[in-house]
Amino acid sequence: MLFLFCCVCVASLIPKIIFFVLNIGSHVFYAYICCIMRNLVYITYIFIAVMLSLLFVWTVGRYYGVAEPDTSQCVDIEPVVKSDTIRLMFGGDVMQHMPQVNAARTDSGYDYRPSFKYIAPMFRDADIAVVNLETTLTWNNRYTGYPRFRSPLELADALVDMGIDIALLANNHCLDGDPIGVATTTEELDKRGIYFTGAFRDEQQRQERNVIRFECHGVRFALINYTYDTNGLVPRGDVKVNYIDEEQIKKDISTIDRNEVDCLIACMHWGAEYQRRPNEEQLALEQMLKEEGVDIIIGSHPHVVQRYKVDSTGVVFYSLGNLVSNQRKRYCNGGLLAEVEVVRCDTIDNLQFKAMAHPVFVAMPGYRIMPKHIGDTIKMSSDSRRDYNTFMSDTESLLYGKSK
């Protein structure tokens, strides 16, 4: 730009030079030419100085990295991916044989908390805790065990203390206390803030409670519950029980808007007692439930542990066995806690599932339910230690194909 400016200046002086040549004289013309030459010299010096300054600035900038920023050290900022994990804990059959009732007796009533002491933290730490309540509650003190269970109200207090959110009532002992037993059980659970489903005082209660809906960390759940039978007892009066009937199950599921429910859970009281493998009926029902969109299936009733599986479509525990009972024979003196993790991630359309099985052993005296991390270290009698080791070995062999 400076060079162009200089050229313009010189060009503008040419007419003046011609004027002086023609009108003034050679001596004036000479003086004027000298003046012009001096100005051109000054302009040239300025032009050179400016160019040298620009060259200096450019050189320094290149050396110190100012002229061209170095992007080699730049770190790309990854977009934040949000994920949530919901922990569900399921326990097996909560039974109440008379020796258990007697063991819970205190001077002022009944206290079942010592029985659940070692597993209570595992339920409390879960987002949702569920058990199969395989007995009825009664307001009077005429308690009975097998074959028709009627148990103290304090059992419900222990469930509250343990952090239980949902009690499953659809099982073969839900009518043991007659209609008053169903009414008492549902009312006492209601008082304590424990949700229930599977057996109901009347049709209105069934309409209100048949599908339990809850939400955790933005994931919306629905839970349903059915039983194969009620030991030949039939619902009397207004009592309603959810029996396993494929058409009824499909009808109930059809009332659940899957645009409003992300995960569907079916808790099934099914299978054959004391059989350690799922039977054909269980497998057929599993397939039907999966076809109807059920994500998690939790089984009970056999009173022994059966295998489980987890994949991209969901989780199936065929039988959790006994959470607590007086059944002491091999395979029946314990069960599983089923821990299911449901994971929602912003970058994945479908929910992801994880599952873990925690074996628990019912130790005597006191019907203390012991998970492995407790049972491996706590002091036991030699008989209890033998039974404990056998149960854990049997369970690990069944679930994972290994034993101690």
C-alpha positions in Angstrom: 0.0 0.0 0.0 2.8 2.4 0.8 4.4 1.7 -2.6 1.2 2.5 -4.4 0.9 5.7 -2.4 4.4 6.7 -3.4 3.6 6.0 -7.1 0.5 8.2 -6.9 2.6 11.0 -5.3 5.2 10.9 -8.1 2.5 10.8 -10.8 0.8 13.9 -9.3 4.0 15.9 -9.4 4.6 15.3 -13.1 2.3 18.2 -14.3 3.9 20.5 -11.9 7.4 19.6 -13.2 6.3 20.3 -16.8 4.8 23.6 -15.7 8.0 24.8 -14.1 10.0 23.7 -17.1 7.9 25.8 -19.4 7.3 28.8 -17.3 10.1 29.4 -14.9 13.6 28.5 -15.8 16.2 25.9 -15.6 17.6 27.1 -12.3 14.3 27.1 -10.5 13.5 23.8 -12.2 16.7 22.3 -10.8 16.0 23.5 -7.3 12.5 22.1 -7.5 13.8 18.7 -8.7 16.2 18.6 -5.8 13.4 19.2 -3.4 11.3 16.5 -4.9 14.2 14.0 -4.8 14.7 14.7 -1.1 11.0 14.0 -0.5 11.2 10.8 -2.4 14.2 9.7 -0.4 12.3 10.4 2.9 9.3 8.5 1.6 11.6 5.6 0.6 13.2 5.6 4.1 9.7 5.5 5.7 8.5 2.7 3.4 11.6 0.6 4.2 11.2 1.2 7.9 7.6 0.2 7.9 8.3 -3.0 5.9 11.2 -3.9 8.2 8.8 -3.4 11.3 6.2 -5.6 9.7 8.8 -8.3 9.0 10.0 -8.1 12.6 6.5 -8.5 14.0 5.8 -11.5 11.7 9.1 -13.2 12.6 8.5 -12.8 16.4 4.9 -14.0 16.1 6.0 -17.1 14.3 8.7 -17.8 16.9 6.4 -17.4 19.9 3.3 -19.0 18.4 1.2 -15.8 18.3 0.7 -15.4 14.6 -0.7 -19.0 14.1 -2.3 -20.6 17.2 -1.2 -24.1 18.0 -4.2 -26.3 18.0 -2.3 -29.6 18.7 -3.0 -29.3 22.4 -6.7 -28.6 22.1 -9.0 -31.2 23.8 -12.3 -32.0 22.3 -15.1 -31.6 24.9 -17.2 -34.8 24.9 -21.0 -34.4 25.2 -22.3 -35.3 28.7 -24.1 -38.7 28.6 -26.7 -39.1 31.4 -27.5 -42.5 32.7 -29.6 -43.7 35.7 -29.5 -47.1 37.5 -32.5 -48.3 39.4 -31.9 -51.2 41.9 -34.8 -53.6 42.6 -34.5 -56.2 45.3 -36.8 -59.2 45.4 -37.1 -61.7 48.2 -38.7 -65.2 48.1 -41.4 -66.8 50.3 -42.0 -65.2 53.7 -43.7 -68.1 55.5 -44.8 -68.4 59.1 -44.8 -71.9 60.6 -45.7 -72.0 64.3 -42.1 -72.6 65.4 -41.3 -69.2 63.8 -44.2 -67.5 65.6 -43.0 -68.9 68.9 -39.4 -67.9 68.3 -40.6 -64.3 67.7 -42.6 -64.1 70.9 -41.5 -61.5 73.4 -42.8 -60.3 76.8 -44.8 -57.6 75.1 -45.8 -59.3 71.8 -43.8 -60.4 68.8 -40.6 -59.1 67.3 -39.4 -60.5 63.9 -36.7 -58.0 63.4 -33.9 -60.3 64.6 -34.8 -62.7 61.9 -34.3 -60.1 59.2 -31.4 -58.3 60.8 -28.7 -59.4 58.3 -30.6 -58.9 55.1 -32.4 -55.7 56.1 -29.6 -53.4 54.8 -29.7 -55.0 51.4 -33.4 -54.2 51.1 -33.1 -50.7 52.5 -30.3 -49.9 50.0 -32.5 -50.8 47.1 -34.8 -48.3 45.3 -37.7 -50.8 45.5 -37.9 -53.8 47.7 -40.4 -56.7 47.1 -41.3 -59.9 49.0 -43.8 -62.7 48.5 -45.9 -62.6 51.7 -47.0 -66.2 51.9 -49.2 -66.0 55.0 -52.2 -63.9 56.2 -52.3 -61.4 59.1 -54.8 -61.6 61.8 -56.2 -59.2 64.5 -56.8 -61.9 67.1 -54.2 -64.1 68.8 -55.3 -67.4 67.3 -52.2 -67.9 65.2 -51.8 -71.0 63.0 -49.1 -72.5 60.8 -49.3 -75.0 58.1 -51.6 -75.8 56.3 -53.5 -72.5 56.9 -51.2 -69.6 57.9 -52.5 -66.9 60.2 -49.7 -64.7 61.6 -49.2 -61.7 64.0 -49.5 -58.1 62.8 -45.9 -57.6 64.0 -44.7 -59.4 60.9 -45.8 -56.4 58.9 -43.9 -54.1 61.3 -40.7 -56.1 60.5 -41.3 -55.7 56.8 -41.6 -51.9 57.3 -38.4 -51.9 59.3 -36.7 -53.9 56.6 -37.6 -51.3 54.0 -40.2 -53.4 52.0 -42.2 -51.4 49.5 -44.4 -54.1 47.9 -45.9 -57.3 49.3 -47.1 -59.9 46.8 -50.3 -61.6 47.9 -51.1 -63.8 45.0 -50.0 -67.2 46.3 -51.6 -70.5 47.4 -51.9 -69.4 51.0 -53.6 -66.0 50.5 -57.0 -67.4 51.4 -55.8 -69.2 54.5 -57.5 -66.6 56.7 -60.8 -66.6 54.8 -62.3 -63.3 53.6 -61.5 -61.6 57.0 -57.8 -62.7 56.5 -57.6 -60.9 53.1 -59.3 -57.8 54.5 -57.0 -57.7 57.6 -53.8 -58.3 55.6 -54.6 -55.6 53.0 -55.7 -53.1 55.6 -52.6 -53.6 57.8 -50.3 -53.3 54.9 -52.1 -50.2 53.8 -51.7 -48.7 57.3 -48.0 -49.2 57.1 -47.5 -47.8 53.6 -46.7 -51.1 52.0 -48.2 -51.5 48.5 -49.8 -54.9 47.7 -51.3 -56.7 44.8 -52.5 -60.2 43.9 -55.3 -60.6 46.4 -58.0 -58.0 47.2 -60.8 -57.3 49.6 -63.3 -56.6 46.7 -63.5 -55.7 43.1 -63.1 -52.0 43.8 -59.8 -52.6 45.6 -58.7 -54.8 42.7 -59.4 -52.1 40.2 -57.3 -49.7 42.3 -54.4 -52.0 43.2 -54.2 -54.6 40.5 -51.4 -52.9 38.6 -48.8 -51.2 40.9 -47.2 -48.2 39.2 -44.2 -46.5 40.5 -41.4 -44.3 39.1 -37.7 -44.2 40.0 -35.1 -41.8 38.5 -37.5 -41.1 35.7 -38.0 -44.7 34.8 -41.7 -45.7 35.0 -42.6 -49.2 36.2 -45.7 -51.4 36.4 -46.0 -54.6 38.4 -48.5 -57.4 38.2 -48.9 -60.6 40.3 -50.6 -64.0 39.8 -50.9 -67.4 41.4 -51.5 -70.9 40.0 -54.0 -71.9 42.8 -55.1 -71.3 46.4 -54.9 -74.9 47.7 -58.4 -75.7 46.7 -59.9 -72.7 48.6 -62.1 -70.4 46.5 -62.6 -66.7 47.1 -65.8 -66.1 49.2 -67.8 -63.0 49.5 -66.3 -60.1 47.5 -62.7 -61.3 47.7 -60.8 -61.3 44.4 -57.6 -63.3 43.7 -55.4 -63.0 40.6 -55.2 -66.5 39.2 -52.9 -67.5 36.4 -55.1 -67.4 33.3 -53.5 -66.4 30.1 -56.4 -64.5 28.7 -56.9 -62.5 31.9 -53.2 -61.8 32.1 -53.2 -60.5 28.5 -56.3 -58.4 29.3 -54.7 -56.9 32.3 -51.5 -56.1 30.4 -53.6 -54.5 27.6 -54.8 -51.9 30.1 -51.2 -50.8 30.6 -50.2 -48.0 28.2 -46.6 -48.8 27.3 -46.2 -45.2 26.2 -46.5 -44.4 29.9 -44.6 -47.4 31.3 -41.0 -48.1 30.5 -40.6 -51.5 32.4 -43.2 -54.1 33.1 -42.7 -56.7 36.0 -44.7 -59.9 36.4 -44.4 -61.8 39.7 -45.6 -65.4 39.2 -46.5 -67.9 41.9 -45.9 -71.0 39.7 -44.1 -74.2 39.1 -43.9 -77.5 41.1 -42.9 -77.6 44.7 -39.4 -78.8 45.5 -38.4 -79.1 41.9 -35.1 -77.4 41.2 -35.7 -77.0 37.4 -38.5 -74.9 35.8 -41.1 -77.1 34.3 -42.8 -76.9 30.9 -45.7 -74.8 32.2 -43.3 -72.1 33.6 -41.4 -72.0 30.3 -44.6 -71.6 28.3 -45.9 -68.9 30.6 -42.5 -67.1 30.4 -42.7 -67.1 26.6 -46.3 -65.7 26.7 -45.3 -63.0 29.1 -42.3 -62.0 27.0 -44.5 -61.8 23.9 -46.8 -59.5 25.8 -44.0 -57.2 26.6 -43.0 -58.2 30.2 -39.4 -57.2 30.9 -38.8 -58.8 34.4 -40.3 -62.1 35.6 -39.9 -63.1 39.3 -41.0 -66.6 40.3 -42.0 -68.1 43.6 -43.7 -71.2 45.1 -41.3 -74.2 44.6 -39.7 -73.4 48.0 -36.3 -74.2 46.4 -34.0 -72.1 44.2 -34.2 -72.4 40.5 -31.9 -70.9 37.9 -32.2 -67.4 36.5 -31.1 -65.6 33.3 -30.6 -62.1 32.0 -30.2 -60.7 28.5 -30.9 -57.7 26.4 -34.7 -58.4 26.6 -34.9 -58.5 30.4 -34.5 -60.8 33.5 -36.2 -64.1 34.6 -35.8 -65.6 38.0 -37.8 -68.9 37.9 -37.9 -69.4 41.7 -36.3 -67.5 44.6 -37.0 -70.3 47.1 -37.8 -69.5 50.7 -36.8 -66.2 52.2 -37.7 -67.5 55.7 -39.6 -70.7 56.8 -39.3 -73.7 59.1 -38.5 -76.0 56.3 -35.2 -77.5 57.2 -34.6 -80.2 54.6 -32.0 -79.9 52.0 -32.6 -77.2 49.3 -35.5 -75.7 51.3 -33.5 -74.1 54.1 -32.7 -70.9 52.1 -33.4 -69.0 49.0 -32.2 -66.1 46.9 -32.4 -62.3 47.0 -32.7 -61.3 43.4 -31.0 -57.9 42.7 -32.1 -56.5 39.4 -30.5 -53.3 38.0 -32.4 -51.4 35.3 -30.2 -48.9 33.5 -31.5 -46.0 31.4 -29.0 -44.2 29.1 -29.6 -41.1 27.0 -27.6 -42.6 24.1 -29.5 -46.0 24.0 -33.1 -46.3 23.1 -33.9 -49.5 25.2 -33.4 -50.1 28.9 -30.4 -52.2 29.9 -30.7 -55.0 32.5 -28.3 -56.5 35.0 -29.0 -59.2 37.6 -27.3 -60.8 40.6 -28.4 -63.7 42.8 -27.6 -63.4 46.5 -28.0 -66.8 48.2 -29.4 -66.6 51.8 -29.5 -69.3 54.4 -32.0 -69.6 57.3 -29.8 -70.3 60.4 -31.0 -71.7 63.7 -31.7 -70.7 66.3 -33.9 -67.7 65.7 -34.5 -68.2 61.9 -31.7 -65.7 61.1 -31.5 -65.1 57.4 -27.9 -64.9 56.4 -26.4 -63.7 53.1 -23.1 -65.2 52.2 -21.0 -62.3 53.3 -22.4 -62.8 56.8 -22.7 -66.6 56.9 -19.1 -67.1 55.8 -17.7 -65.4 58.9 -20.3 -65.6 61.7 -20.1 -68.2 64.4 -22.4 -71.2 64.0 -22.9 -74.6 65.6 -21.3 -77.4 63.7 -24.6 -78.7 62.4 -25.6 -75.2 61.2 -22.2 -74.8 59.5 -22.6 -78.1 57.7 -26.1 -77.2 56.5 -25.0 -73.7 55.5 -22.0 -75.0 53.5 -24.2 -77.6 51.8 -26.9 -75.0 50.9 -24.3 -72.6 49.5 -22.6 -75.3 47.5 -25.8 -76.7 46.1 -27.0 -73.2 45.1 -23.7 -72.2 43.5 -23.6 -75.4 41.6 -27.2 -74.9 40.3 -26.7 -71.3 39.3 -23.1 -71.3 38.1 -22.2 -74.9 37.5 -19.6 -75.0 40.3 -19.4 -76.1 43.9 -16.9 -75.8 46.8 
